[in-house]
Short mmCIF file of C-alpha atoms in Angstrom, two decimals:
data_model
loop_
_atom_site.label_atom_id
_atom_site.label_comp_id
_atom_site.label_asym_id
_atom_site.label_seq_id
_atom_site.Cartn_x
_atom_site.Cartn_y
_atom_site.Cartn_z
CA UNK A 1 90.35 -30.16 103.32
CA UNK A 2 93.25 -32.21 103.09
CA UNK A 3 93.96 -33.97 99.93
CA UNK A 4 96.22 -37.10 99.72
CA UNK A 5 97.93 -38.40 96.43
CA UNK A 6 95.82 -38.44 93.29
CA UNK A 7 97.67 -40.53 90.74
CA UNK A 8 96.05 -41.47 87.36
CA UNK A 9 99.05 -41.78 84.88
CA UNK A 10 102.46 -41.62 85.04
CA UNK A 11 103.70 -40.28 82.69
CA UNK A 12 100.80 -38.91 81.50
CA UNK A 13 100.24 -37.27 77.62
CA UNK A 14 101.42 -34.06 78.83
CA UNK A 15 104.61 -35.24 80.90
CA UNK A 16 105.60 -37.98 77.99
CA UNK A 17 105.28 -34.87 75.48
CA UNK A 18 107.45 -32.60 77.56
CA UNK A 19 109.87 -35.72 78.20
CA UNK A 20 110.49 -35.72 74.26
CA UNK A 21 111.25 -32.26 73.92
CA UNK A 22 113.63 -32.46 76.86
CA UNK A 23 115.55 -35.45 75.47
CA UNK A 24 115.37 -32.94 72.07
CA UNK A 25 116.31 -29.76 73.02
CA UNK A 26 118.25 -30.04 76.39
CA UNK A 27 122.42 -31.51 76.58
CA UNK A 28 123.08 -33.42 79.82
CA UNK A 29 125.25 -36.15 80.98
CA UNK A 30 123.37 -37.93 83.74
CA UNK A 31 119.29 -38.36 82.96
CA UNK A 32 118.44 -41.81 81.65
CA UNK A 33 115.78 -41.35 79.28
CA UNK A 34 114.39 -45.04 80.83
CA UNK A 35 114.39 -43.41 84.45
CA UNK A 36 112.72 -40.46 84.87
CA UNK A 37 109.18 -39.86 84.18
CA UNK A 38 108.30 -37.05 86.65
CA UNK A 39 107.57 -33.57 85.21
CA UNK A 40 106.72 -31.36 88.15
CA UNK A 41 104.74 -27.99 87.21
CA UNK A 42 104.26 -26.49 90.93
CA UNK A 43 104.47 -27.67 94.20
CA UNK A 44 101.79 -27.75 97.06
CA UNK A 45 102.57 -28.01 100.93
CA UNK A 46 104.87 -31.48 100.42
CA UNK A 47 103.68 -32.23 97.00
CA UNK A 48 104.49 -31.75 93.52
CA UNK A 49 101.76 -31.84 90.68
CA UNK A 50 102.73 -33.01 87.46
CA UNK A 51 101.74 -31.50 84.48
CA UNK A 52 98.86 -33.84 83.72
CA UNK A 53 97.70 -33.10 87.33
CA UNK A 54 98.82 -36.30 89.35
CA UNK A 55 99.70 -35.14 92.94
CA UNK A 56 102.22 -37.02 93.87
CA UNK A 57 103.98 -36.67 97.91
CA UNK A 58 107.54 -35.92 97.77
CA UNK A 59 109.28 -38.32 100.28
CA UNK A 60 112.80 -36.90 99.55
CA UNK A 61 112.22 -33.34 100.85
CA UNK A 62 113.12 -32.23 97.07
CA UNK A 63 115.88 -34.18 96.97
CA UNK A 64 117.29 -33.74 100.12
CA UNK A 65 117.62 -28.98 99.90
CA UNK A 66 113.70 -28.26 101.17
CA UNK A 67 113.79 -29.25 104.60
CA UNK A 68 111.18 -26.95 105.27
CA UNK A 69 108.86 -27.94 102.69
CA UNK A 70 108.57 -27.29 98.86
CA UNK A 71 106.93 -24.20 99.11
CA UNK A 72 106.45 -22.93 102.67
CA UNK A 73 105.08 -19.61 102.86
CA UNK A 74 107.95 -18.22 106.03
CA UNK A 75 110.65 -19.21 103.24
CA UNK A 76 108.63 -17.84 99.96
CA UNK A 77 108.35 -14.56 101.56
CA UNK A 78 111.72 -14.53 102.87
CA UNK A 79 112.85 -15.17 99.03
CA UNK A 80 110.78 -12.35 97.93
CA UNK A 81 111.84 -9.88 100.80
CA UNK A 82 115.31 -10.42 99.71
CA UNK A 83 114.85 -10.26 95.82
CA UNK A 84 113.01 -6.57 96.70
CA UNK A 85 117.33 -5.78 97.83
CA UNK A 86 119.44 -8.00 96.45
CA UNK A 87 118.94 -11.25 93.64
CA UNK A 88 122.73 -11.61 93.38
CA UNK A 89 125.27 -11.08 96.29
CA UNK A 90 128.74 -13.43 95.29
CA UNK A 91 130.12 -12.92 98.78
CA UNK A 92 133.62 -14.57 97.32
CA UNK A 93 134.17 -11.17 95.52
CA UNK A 94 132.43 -9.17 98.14
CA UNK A 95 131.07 -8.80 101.23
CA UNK A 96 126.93 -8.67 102.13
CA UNK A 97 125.41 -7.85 105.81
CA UNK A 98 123.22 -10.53 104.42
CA UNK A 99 125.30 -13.81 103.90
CA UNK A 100 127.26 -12.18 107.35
CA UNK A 101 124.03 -12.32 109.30
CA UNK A 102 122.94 -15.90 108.62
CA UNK A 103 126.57 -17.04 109.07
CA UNK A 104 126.25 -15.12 112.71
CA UNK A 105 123.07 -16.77 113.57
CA UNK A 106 124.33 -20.36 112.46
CA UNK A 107 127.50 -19.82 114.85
CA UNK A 108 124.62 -18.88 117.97
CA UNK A 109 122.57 -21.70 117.27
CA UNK A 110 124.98 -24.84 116.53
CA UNK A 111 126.04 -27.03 119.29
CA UNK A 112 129.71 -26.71 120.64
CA UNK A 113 131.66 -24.43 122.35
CA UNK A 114 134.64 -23.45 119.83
CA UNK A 115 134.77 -21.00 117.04
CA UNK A 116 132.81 -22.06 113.65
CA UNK A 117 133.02 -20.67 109.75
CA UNK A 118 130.33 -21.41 107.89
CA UNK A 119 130.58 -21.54 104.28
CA UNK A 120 127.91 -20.51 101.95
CA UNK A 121 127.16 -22.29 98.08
CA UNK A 122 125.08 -22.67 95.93
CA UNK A 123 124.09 -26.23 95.74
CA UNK A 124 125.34 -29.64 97.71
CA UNK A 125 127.67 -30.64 94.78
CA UNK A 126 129.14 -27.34 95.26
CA UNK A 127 129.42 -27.50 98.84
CA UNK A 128 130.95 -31.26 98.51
CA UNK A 129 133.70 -29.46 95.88
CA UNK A 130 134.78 -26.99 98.46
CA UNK A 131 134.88 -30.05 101.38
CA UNK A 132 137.14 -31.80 98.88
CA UNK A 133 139.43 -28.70 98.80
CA UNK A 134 139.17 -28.01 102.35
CA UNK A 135 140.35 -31.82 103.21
CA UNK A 136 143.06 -31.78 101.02
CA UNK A 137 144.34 -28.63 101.90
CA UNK A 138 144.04 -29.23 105.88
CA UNK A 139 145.42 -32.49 105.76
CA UNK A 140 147.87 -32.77 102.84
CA UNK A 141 146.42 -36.48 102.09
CA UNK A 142 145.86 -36.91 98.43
CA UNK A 143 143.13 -40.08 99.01
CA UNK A 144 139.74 -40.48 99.33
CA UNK A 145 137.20 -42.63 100.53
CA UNK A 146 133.79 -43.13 99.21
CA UNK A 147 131.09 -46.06 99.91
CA UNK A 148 129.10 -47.81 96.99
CA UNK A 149 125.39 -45.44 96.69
CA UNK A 150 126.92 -42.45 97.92
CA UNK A 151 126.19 -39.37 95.95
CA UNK A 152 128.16 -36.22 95.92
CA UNK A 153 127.26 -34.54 92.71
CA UNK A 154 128.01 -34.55 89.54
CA UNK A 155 130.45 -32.19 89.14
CA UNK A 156 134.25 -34.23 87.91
CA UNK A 157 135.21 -34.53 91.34
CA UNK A 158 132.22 -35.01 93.39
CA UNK A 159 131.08 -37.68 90.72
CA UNK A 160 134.27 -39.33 91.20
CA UNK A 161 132.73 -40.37 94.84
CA UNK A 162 129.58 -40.71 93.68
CA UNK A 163 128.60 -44.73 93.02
CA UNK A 164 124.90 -44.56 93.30
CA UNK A 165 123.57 -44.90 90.00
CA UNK A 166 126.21 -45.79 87.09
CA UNK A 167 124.68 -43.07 84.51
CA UNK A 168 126.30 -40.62 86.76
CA UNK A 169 129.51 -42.23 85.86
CA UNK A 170 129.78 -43.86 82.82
CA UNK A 171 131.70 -42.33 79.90
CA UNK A 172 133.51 -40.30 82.56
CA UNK A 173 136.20 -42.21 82.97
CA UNK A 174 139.19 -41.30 84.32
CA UNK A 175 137.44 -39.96 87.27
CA UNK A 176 139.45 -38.10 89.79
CA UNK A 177 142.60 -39.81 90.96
CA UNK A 178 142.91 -41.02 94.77
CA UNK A 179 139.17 -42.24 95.42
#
């Protein structure tokens, strides 16, 4: 049986408990303690349950990185396949049949009929870093451009394009030059 969202409290006692210890225990620059009231304990199919129980459906596909679902079973045994030969394979110090394959099967399956790189990282902010490098070292412009709610990260540069909540930015200031 399908079950739809089930939403008593939010935050509930548990999640307003863990919220405290988080703003007590963990350093970061960009949660507003006013914001965020989600504390996600597990996921299932496409949505997360809270610690107090509240299923609530995830619209943004976890933020935009789980296209195919929060926990899908193809992609949790996948993850587990690989952990069984390899948890860590930094293919900027050296090489992995691994990282080589996927980058093989990307080139056979994306439109176009040119030669493609594909570049590998470890989260979108990281990925947006290396695009930053990549345009200013293939086009020797020093300038960006960025539009009001983008968000890039929140890494010094990517942050410095990112305008869509002002936590992200404030007390950061100067941001990168040339956005």
């Amino acid at each position: 049986m399908v079950k739809g969202p089930q939403v008593k409290e939010i935050p509930g006692p548990k999640a307003r408990e863990v919220i405290e210890k988080h703003h007590k225990y963990m350093a970061t620059t960009t949660n507003d303690p006013n914001e965020y009231f989600l504390v996600i304990e597990r996921t299932e199919g496409n949505y997360w349950i809270d610690v107090d129980g509240n299923r609530i459906l995830d619209f943004s596909s976890g933020i935009g990185v789980l296209n195919a679902g929060l926990r899908n079973p193809k992609v949790v045994e996948a993850l587990k396949e690989q952990l069984d030969k390899l948890i860590h394979g930094a293919g900027t110090d050296y090489y992995n049949p691994y990282q080589v394959a996927l980058a093989e099967k990307l080139d056979s399956i994306a439109p176009g009929d040119f030669e493609k790189k594909t570049f590998l990282s470890n989260s979108g902010t990281e990925a947006n870093e290396a695009a930053l490098k990549i345009a200013k070292w293939s086009t020797q412009r020093k300038l960006f451009i960025a539009f009001i709610g983008a968000f890039h990260g929140r890494t010094h540069g990517t942050m410095s394009l990112t305008a869509s909540k002002p936590v992200h930015r404030s007390r950061m200031f100067p941001t990168m030059p040339g956005v």
